[in-house]
CSV table of C-alpha atoms and ligand atoms in Angstrom, one decimal:
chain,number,residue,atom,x,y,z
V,1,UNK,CA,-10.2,-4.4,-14.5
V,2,UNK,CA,-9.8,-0.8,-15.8
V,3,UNK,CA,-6.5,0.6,-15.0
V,4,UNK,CA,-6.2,4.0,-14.1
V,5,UNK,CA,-3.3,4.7,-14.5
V,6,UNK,CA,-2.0,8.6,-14.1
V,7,UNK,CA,0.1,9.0,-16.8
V,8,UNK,CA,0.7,6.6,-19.8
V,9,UNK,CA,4.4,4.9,-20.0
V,10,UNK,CA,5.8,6.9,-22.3
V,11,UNK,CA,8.7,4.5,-23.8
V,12,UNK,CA,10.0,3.2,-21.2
V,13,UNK,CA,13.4,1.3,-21.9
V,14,UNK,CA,12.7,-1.1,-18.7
V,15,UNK,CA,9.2,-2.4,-19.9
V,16,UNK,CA,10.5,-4.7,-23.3
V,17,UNK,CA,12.5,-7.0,-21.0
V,18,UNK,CA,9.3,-8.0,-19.3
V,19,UNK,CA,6.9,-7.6,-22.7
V,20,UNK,CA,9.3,-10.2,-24.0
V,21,UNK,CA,8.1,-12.5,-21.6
V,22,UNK,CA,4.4,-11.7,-21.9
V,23,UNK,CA,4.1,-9.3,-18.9
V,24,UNK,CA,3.5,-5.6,-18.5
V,25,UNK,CA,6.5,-4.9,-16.3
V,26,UNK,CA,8.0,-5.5,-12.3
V,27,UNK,CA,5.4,-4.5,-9.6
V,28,UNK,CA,7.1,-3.7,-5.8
V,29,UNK,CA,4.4,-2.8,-2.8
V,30,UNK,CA,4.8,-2.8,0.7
V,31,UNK,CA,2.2,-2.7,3.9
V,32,UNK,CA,3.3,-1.7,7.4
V,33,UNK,CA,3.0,-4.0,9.6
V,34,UNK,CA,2.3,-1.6,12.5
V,35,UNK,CA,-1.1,-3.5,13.7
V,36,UNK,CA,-5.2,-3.4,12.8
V,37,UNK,CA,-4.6,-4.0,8.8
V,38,UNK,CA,-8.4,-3.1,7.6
V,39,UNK,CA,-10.5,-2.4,5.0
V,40,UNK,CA,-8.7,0.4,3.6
V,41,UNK,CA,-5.4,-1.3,3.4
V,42,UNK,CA,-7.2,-4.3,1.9
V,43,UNK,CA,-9.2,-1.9,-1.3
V,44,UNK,CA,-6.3,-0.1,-1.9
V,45,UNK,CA,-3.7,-1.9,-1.7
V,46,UNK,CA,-3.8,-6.0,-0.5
V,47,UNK,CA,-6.6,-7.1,-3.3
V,48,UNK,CA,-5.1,-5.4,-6.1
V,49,UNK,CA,-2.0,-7.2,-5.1
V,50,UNK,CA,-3.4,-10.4,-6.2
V,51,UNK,CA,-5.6,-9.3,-9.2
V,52,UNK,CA,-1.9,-7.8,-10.7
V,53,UNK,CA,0.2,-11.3,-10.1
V,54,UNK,CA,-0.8,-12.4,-13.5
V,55,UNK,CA,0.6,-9.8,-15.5
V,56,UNK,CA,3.3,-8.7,-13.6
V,57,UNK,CA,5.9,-10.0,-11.8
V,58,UNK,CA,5.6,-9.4,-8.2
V,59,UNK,CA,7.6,-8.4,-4.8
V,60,UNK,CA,5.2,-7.7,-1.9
V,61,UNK,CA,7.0,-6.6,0.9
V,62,UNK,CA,6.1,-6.6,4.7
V,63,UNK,CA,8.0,-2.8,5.5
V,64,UNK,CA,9.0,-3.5,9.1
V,65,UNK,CA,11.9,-0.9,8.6
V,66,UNK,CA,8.9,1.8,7.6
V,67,UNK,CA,6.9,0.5,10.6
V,68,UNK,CA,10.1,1.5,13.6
V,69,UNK,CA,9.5,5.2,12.0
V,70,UNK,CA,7.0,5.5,15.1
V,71,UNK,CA,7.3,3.2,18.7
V,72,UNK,CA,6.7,-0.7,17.9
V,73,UNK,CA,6.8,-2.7,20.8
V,74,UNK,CA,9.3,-5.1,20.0
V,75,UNK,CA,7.8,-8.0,21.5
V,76,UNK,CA,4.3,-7.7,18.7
V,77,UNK,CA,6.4,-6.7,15.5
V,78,UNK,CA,8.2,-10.2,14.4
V,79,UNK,CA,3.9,-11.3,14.8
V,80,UNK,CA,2.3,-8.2,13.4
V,81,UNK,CA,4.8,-8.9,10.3
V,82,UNK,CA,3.8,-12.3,9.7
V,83,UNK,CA,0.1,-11.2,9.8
V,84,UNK,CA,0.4,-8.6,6.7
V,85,UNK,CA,1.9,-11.6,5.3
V,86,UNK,CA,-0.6,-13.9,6.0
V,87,UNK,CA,-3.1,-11.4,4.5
V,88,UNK,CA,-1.2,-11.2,1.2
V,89,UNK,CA,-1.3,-14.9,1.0
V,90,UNK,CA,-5.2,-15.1,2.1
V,91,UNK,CA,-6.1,-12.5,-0.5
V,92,UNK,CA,-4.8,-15.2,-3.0
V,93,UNK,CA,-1.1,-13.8,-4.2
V,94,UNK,CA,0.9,-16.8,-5.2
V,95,UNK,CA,4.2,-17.0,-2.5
V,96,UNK,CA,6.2,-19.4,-4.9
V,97,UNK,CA,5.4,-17.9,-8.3
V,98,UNK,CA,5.8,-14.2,-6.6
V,99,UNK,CA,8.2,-12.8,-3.8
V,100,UNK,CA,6.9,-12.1,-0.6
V,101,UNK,CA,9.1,-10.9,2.1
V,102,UNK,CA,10.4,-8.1,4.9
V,103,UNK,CA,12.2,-5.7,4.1
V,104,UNK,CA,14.4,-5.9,6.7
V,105,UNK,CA,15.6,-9.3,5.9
V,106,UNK,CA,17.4,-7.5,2.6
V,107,UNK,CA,19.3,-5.4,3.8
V,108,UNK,CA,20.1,-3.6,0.0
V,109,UNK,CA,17.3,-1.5,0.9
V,110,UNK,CA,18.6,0.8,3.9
V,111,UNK,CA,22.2,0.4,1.8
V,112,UNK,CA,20.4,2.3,-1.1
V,113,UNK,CA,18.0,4.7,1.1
V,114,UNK,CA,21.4,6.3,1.8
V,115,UNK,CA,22.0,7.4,-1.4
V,116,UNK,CA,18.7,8.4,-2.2
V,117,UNK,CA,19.2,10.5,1.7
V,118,UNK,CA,21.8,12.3,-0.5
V,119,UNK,CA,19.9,12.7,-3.9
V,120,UNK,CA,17.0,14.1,-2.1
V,121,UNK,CA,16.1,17.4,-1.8
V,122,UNK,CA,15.3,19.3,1.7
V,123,UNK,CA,12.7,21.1,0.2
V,124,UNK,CA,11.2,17.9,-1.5
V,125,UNK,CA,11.2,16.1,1.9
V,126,UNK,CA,9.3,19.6,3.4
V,127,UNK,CA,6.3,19.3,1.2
V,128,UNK,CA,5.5,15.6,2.0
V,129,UNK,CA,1.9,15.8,3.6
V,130,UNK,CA,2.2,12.2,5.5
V,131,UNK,CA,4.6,13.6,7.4
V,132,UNK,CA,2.8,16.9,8.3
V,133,UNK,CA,0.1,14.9,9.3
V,134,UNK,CA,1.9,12.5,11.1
V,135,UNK,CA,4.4,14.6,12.8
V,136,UNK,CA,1.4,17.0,13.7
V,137,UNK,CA,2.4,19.4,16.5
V,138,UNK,CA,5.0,17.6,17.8
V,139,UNK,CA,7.3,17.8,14.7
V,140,UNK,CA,10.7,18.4,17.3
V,141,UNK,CA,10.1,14.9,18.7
V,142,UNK,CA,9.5,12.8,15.8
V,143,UNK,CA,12.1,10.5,14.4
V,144,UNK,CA,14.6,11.3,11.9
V,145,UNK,CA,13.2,7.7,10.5
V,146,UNK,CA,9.4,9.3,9.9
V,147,UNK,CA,10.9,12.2,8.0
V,148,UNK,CA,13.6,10.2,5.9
V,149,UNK,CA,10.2,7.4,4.8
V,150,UNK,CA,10.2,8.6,1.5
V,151,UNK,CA,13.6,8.2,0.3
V,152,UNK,CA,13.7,5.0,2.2
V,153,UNK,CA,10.5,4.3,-0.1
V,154,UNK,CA,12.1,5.1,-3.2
V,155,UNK,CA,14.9,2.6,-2.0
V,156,UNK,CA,12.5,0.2,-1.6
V,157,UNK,CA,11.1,0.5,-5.1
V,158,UNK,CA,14.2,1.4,-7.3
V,159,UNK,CA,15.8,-1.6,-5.7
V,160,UNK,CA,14.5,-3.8,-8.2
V,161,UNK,CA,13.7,-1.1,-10.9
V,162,UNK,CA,10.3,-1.7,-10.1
V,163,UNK,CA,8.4,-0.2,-13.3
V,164,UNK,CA,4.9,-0.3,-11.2
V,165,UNK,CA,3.6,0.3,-8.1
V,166,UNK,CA,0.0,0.0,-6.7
V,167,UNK,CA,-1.3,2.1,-4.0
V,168,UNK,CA,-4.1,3.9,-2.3
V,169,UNK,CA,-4.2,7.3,-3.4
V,170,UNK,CA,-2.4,8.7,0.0
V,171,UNK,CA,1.3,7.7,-1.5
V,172,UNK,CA,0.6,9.3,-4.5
V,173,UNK,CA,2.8,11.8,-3.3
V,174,UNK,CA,5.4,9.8,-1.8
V,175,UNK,CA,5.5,8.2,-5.6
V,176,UNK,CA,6.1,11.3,-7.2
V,177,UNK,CA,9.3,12.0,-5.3
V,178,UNK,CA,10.5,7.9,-5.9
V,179,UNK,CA,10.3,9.1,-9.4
V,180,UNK,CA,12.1,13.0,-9.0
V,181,UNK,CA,14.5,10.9,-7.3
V,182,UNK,CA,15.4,8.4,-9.9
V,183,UNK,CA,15.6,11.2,-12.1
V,184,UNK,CA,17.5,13.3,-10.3
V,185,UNK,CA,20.3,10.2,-9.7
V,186,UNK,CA,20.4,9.7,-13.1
V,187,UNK,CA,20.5,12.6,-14.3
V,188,UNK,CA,23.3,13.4,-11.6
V,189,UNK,CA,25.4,10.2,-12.5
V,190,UNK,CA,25.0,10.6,-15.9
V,191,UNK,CA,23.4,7.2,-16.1
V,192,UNK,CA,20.3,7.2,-18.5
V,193,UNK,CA,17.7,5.5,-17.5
V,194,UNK,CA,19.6,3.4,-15.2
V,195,UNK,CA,16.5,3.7,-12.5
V,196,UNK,CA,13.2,4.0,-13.9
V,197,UNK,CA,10.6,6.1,-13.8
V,198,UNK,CA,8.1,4.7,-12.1
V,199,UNK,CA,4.5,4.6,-12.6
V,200,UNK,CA,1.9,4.2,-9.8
V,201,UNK,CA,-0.9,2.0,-10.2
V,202,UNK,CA,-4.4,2.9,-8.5
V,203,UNK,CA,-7.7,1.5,-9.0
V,204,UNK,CA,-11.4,1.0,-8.5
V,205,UNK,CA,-13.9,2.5,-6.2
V,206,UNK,CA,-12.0,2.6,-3.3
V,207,UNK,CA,-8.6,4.1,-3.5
V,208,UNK,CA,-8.9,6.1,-0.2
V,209,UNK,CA,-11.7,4.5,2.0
V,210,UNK,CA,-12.4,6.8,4.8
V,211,UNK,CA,-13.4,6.3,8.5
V,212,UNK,CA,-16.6,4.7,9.2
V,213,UNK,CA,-16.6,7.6,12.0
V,214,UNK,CA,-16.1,10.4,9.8
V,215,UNK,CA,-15.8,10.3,6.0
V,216,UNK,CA,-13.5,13.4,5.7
V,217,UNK,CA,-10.6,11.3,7.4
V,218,UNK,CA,-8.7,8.2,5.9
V,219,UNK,CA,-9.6,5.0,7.4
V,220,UNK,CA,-6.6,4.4,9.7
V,221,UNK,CA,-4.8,1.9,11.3
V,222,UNK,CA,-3.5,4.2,14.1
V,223,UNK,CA,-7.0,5.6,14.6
V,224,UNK,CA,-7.7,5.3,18.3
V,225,UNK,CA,-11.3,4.4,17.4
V,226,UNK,CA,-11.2,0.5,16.7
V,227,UNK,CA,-15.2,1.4,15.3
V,228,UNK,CA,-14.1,3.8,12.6
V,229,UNK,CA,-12.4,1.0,10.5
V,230,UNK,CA,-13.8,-3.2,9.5
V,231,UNK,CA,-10.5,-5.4,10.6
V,232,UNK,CA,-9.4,-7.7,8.5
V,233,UNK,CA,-9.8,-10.3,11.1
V,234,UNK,CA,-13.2,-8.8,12.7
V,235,UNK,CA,-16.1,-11.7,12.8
V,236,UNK,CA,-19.0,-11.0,10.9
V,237,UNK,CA,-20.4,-9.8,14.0
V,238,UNK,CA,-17.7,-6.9,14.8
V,239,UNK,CA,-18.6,-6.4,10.7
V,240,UNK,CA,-21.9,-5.4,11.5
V,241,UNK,CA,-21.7,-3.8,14.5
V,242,UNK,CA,-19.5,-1.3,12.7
V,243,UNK,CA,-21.6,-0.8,10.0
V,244,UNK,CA,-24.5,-0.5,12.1
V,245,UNK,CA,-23.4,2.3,14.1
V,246,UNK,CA,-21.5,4.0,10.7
V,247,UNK,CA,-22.1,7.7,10.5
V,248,UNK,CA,-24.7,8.9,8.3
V,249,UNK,CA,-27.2,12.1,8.0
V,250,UNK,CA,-30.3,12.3,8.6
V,251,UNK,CA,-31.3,12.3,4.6
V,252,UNK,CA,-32.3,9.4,2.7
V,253,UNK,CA,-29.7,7.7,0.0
V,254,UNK,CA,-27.9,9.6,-2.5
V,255,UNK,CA,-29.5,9.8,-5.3
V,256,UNK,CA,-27.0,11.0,-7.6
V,257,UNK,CA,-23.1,11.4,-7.9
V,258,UNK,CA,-23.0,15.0,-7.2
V,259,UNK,CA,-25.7,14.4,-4.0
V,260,UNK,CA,-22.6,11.4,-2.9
V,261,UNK,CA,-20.4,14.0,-3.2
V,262,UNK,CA,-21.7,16.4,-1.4
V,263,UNK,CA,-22.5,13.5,1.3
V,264,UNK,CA,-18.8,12.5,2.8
V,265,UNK,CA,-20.5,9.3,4.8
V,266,UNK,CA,-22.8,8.3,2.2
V,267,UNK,CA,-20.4,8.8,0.0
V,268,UNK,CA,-17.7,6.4,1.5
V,269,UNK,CA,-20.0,3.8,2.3
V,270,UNK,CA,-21.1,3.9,-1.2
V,271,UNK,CA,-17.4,3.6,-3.0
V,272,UNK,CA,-16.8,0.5,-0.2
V,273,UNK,CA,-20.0,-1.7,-2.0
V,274,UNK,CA,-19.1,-0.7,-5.1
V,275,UNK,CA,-15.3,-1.9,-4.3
V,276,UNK,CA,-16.9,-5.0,-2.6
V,277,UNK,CA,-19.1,-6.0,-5.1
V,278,UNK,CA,-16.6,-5.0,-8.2
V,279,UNK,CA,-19.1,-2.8,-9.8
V,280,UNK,CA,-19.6,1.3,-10.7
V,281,UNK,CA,-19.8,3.8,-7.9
V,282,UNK,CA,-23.2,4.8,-10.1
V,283,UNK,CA,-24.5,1.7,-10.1
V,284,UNK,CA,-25.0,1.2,-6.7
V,285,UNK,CA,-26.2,5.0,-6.1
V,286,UNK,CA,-28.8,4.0,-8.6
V,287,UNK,CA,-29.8,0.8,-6.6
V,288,UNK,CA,-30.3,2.6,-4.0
V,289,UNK,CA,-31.3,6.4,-4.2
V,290,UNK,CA,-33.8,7.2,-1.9
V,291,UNK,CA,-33.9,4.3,0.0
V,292,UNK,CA,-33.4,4.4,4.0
V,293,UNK,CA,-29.6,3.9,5.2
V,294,UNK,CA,-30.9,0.7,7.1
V,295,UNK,CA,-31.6,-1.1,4.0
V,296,UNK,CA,-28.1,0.2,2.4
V,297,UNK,CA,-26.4,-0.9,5.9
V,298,UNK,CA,-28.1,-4.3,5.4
V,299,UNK,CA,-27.0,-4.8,2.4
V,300,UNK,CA,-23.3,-3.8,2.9
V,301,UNK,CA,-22.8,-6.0,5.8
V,302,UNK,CA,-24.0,-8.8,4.3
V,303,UNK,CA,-21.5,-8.2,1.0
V,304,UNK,CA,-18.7,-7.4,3.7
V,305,UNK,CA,-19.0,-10.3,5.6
V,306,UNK,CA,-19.7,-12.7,2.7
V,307,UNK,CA,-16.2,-10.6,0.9
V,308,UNK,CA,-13.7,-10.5,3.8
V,309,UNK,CA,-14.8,-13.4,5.9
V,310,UNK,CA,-13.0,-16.1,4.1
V,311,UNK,CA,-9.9,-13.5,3.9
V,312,UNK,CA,-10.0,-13.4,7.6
V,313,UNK,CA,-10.4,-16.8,8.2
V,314,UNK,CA,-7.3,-17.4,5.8
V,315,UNK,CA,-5.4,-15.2,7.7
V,316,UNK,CA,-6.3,-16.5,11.1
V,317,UNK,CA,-5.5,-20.1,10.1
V,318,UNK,CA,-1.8,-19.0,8.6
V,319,UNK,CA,-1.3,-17.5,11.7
V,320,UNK,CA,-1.4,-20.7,13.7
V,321,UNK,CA,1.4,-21.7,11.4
V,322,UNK,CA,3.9,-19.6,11.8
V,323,UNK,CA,6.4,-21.5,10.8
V,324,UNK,CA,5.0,-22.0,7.1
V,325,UNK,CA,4.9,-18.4,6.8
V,326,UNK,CA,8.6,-17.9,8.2
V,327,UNK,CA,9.5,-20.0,5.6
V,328,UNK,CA,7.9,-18.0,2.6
V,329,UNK,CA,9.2,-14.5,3.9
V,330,UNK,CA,12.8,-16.4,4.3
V,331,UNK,CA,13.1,-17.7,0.9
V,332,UNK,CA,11.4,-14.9,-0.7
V,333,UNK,CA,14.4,-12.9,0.9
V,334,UNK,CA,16.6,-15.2,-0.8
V,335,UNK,CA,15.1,-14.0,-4.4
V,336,UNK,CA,14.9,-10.8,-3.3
V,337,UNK,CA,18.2,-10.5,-2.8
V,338,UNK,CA,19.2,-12.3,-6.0
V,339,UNK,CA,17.8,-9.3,-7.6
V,340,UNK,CA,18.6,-6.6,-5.1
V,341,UNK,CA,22.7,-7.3,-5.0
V,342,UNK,CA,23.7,-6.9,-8.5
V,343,UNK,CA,21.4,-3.7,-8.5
V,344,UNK,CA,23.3,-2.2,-5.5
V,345,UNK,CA,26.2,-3.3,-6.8
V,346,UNK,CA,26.2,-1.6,-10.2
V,347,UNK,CA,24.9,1.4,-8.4
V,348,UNK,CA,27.4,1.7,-5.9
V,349,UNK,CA,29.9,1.7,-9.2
V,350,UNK,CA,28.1,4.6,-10.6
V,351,UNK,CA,28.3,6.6,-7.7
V,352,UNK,CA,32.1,5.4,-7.4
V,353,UNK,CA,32.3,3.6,-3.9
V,354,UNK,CA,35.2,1.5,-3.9
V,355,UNK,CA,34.2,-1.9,-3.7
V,356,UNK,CA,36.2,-5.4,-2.4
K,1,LIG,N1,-7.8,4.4,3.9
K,1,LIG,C1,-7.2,3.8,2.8
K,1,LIG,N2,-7.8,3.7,1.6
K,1,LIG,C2,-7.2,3.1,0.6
K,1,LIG,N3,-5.9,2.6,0.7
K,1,LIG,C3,-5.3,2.8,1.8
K,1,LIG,N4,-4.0,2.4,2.2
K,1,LIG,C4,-3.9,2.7,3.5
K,1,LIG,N5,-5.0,3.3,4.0
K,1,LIG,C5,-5.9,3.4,3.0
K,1,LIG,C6,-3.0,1.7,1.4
K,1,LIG,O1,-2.6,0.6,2.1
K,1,LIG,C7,-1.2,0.3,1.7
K,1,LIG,C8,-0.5,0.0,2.9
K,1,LIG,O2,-0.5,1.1,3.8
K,1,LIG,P1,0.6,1.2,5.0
K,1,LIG,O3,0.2,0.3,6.1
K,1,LIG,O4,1.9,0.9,4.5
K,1,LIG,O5,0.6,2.7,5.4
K,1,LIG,P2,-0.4,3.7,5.7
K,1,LIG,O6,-0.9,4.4,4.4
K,1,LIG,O7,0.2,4.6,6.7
K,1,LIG,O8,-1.7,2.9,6.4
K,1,LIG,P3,-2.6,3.5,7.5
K,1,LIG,O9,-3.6,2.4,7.7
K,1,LIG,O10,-3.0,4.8,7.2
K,1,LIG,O11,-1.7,3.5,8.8
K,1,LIG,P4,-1.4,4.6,9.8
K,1,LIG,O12,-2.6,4.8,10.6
K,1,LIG,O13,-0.2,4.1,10.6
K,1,LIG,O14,-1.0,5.8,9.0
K,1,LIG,C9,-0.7,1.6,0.9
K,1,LIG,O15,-0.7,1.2,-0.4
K,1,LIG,C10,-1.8,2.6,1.2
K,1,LIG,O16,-1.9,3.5,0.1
């Protein structure tokens, strides 16, 4: 799978630990488990999780602690947790080889968000756009929590001096400060290379999939419209519903990348079969240029429901178990932690906390 990377590792003194052993490096991601996981989450994040497990070595971490930035009702969390990490086991990541847990359940990650609180800039923290968006016009009444994510973020990566991260291309941003940050700590602490720099890892067609109600806005899992994003656990039914009553325009198919682009519906519907069907944005456009939207539509929901319906089933079925999952978040807590402590530790002793 290509690897678009955004910048090449320049010698990185983490990476020959893990090239000893045959791997390109560690890998931490997390999902929010803050309800309605879809489509978007799945493309740019949950897939990719699975297709890295064999050359990196993997934490995948349910963030509850990002989630409580904004109102979860505390009676749906402990499930809405163990359903993002039912979806990382249904799209195939291997729970015993690779670490699965929530984040909450390691507690080395709010210890070191602290520090990071105090390595962080203001004016960094000002120019994050999540939060902008997010805290919209009611930025006096937000939590401290939803303006603080990043560095909590940067925690939750440095923790295990994770080299990589996949993600959708809306935390680019909130990667490029994990990384100012690590520098800035070392740098302060006169600690070279103690945290690495991290590089982000973003892929294929559909590294921002947008709303199947309007293709200039991410696909969202706070979006009050449950028709502008495909569920994870939607029947292939709700699947074609949704695609049925996707926005379009009134033109027949793209039939070029510069027509796509000028096309924001077209255009995302597009990038989601190519993602779907693992081939080239241009491919597809050449499939179908000219050709009526019905086809195209036909077409999709047929690759969506034949893609995602045995990832939804998956899920479903762990979720009757709840137990089975409890136990793989619990003992991938355990390793967490094995790795987490000694990390904390040393960096406490850096920043010279007395310790017992
Ligand atoms: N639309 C998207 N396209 C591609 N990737 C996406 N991701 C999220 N939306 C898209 C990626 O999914 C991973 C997990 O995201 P998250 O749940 O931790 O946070 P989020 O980005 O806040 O997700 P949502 O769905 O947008 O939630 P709300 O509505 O609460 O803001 C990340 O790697 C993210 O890049």
């Amino acid at each position: 799978m290509p690897d678009v990377t955004t910048a090449a590792p320049a010698a990185n003194p983490h990476l020959p630990h893990y090239q000893a052993r045959g791997l390109k490096g560690r890998i931490l991601s997390g999902v929010q488990p803050t309800g309605n996981l879809h489509l978007g989450n799945y493309l740019g994040a949950i897939r990719n999780f699975a297709r890295l497990q064999h050359d990196y070595e993997c934490l995948y971490c349910v963030v509850d602690m990002h989630a409580i930035t904004v109102w979860q009702d505390p009676a749906a969390l402990s499930g809405q947790t163990r359903e993002i990490a039912s979806a990382f086991l249904a799209a195939g990541v291997d729970g015993h080889k690779h670490i699965i847990f929530n984040q909450s359940m390691v507690p080395e990650h709010a210890q070191l968000a602290w520090i990071f609180n105090c390595v962080a800039r203001l004016g960094w923290m000002n120019r994050m756009t999540q939060f902008k968006e997010k805290a919209g016009k009611d930025r006096e009444n937000v939590s401290l929590g939803l303006y603080a994510y990043p560095a909590l973020m940067a925690a939750d990566i440095l923790i295990y001096k994770a080299t990589h991260v996949p993600v959708g291309e809306d935390q680019k941003q909130h990667l490029e400060l994990t990384r100012d940050i690590a520098i800035k700590f070392n740098n302060d602490f006169k600690a070279p290379d103690f945290f690495p720099v991290t590089e982000p890892l973003i892929f294929g067609a559909a590294t921002r999939v947008m709303s199947l109600r309007d293709g200039t806005k991410k696909m969202s899992k706070s979006d009050p419209s449950d028709f502008s994003r495909i569920n994870l656990t939607d029947d292939a039914d709700a699947i074609a519903q949704k695609i049925r009553r996707a926005k379009t325009d009134p033109f027949p198919m793209p039939d070029s990348a510069a027509d796509a682009e000028k096309r924001p519906d077209a255009d995302n519907l597009l990038g989601i079969y190519a993602a779907l069907a693992d081939m080239e944005k241009d491919a597809v456009i050449l499939e179908y240029a000219g050709r009526q939207f019905s086809d195209f539509k036909a077409a999709l929901t047929e690759l969506a429901v034949t893609k995602l319906g045995p990832v939804g089933a998956e899920m479903q079925r762990l979720m009757k178990d709840p137990g089975h999952v409890d136990r793989i978040l619990h003992e991938g807590a355990e390793r967490a932690r094995a790795i987490a402590a000694p990390i904390l530790a040393e960096t406490y002793k850096i920043v010279g906390f007395l310790q017992p």
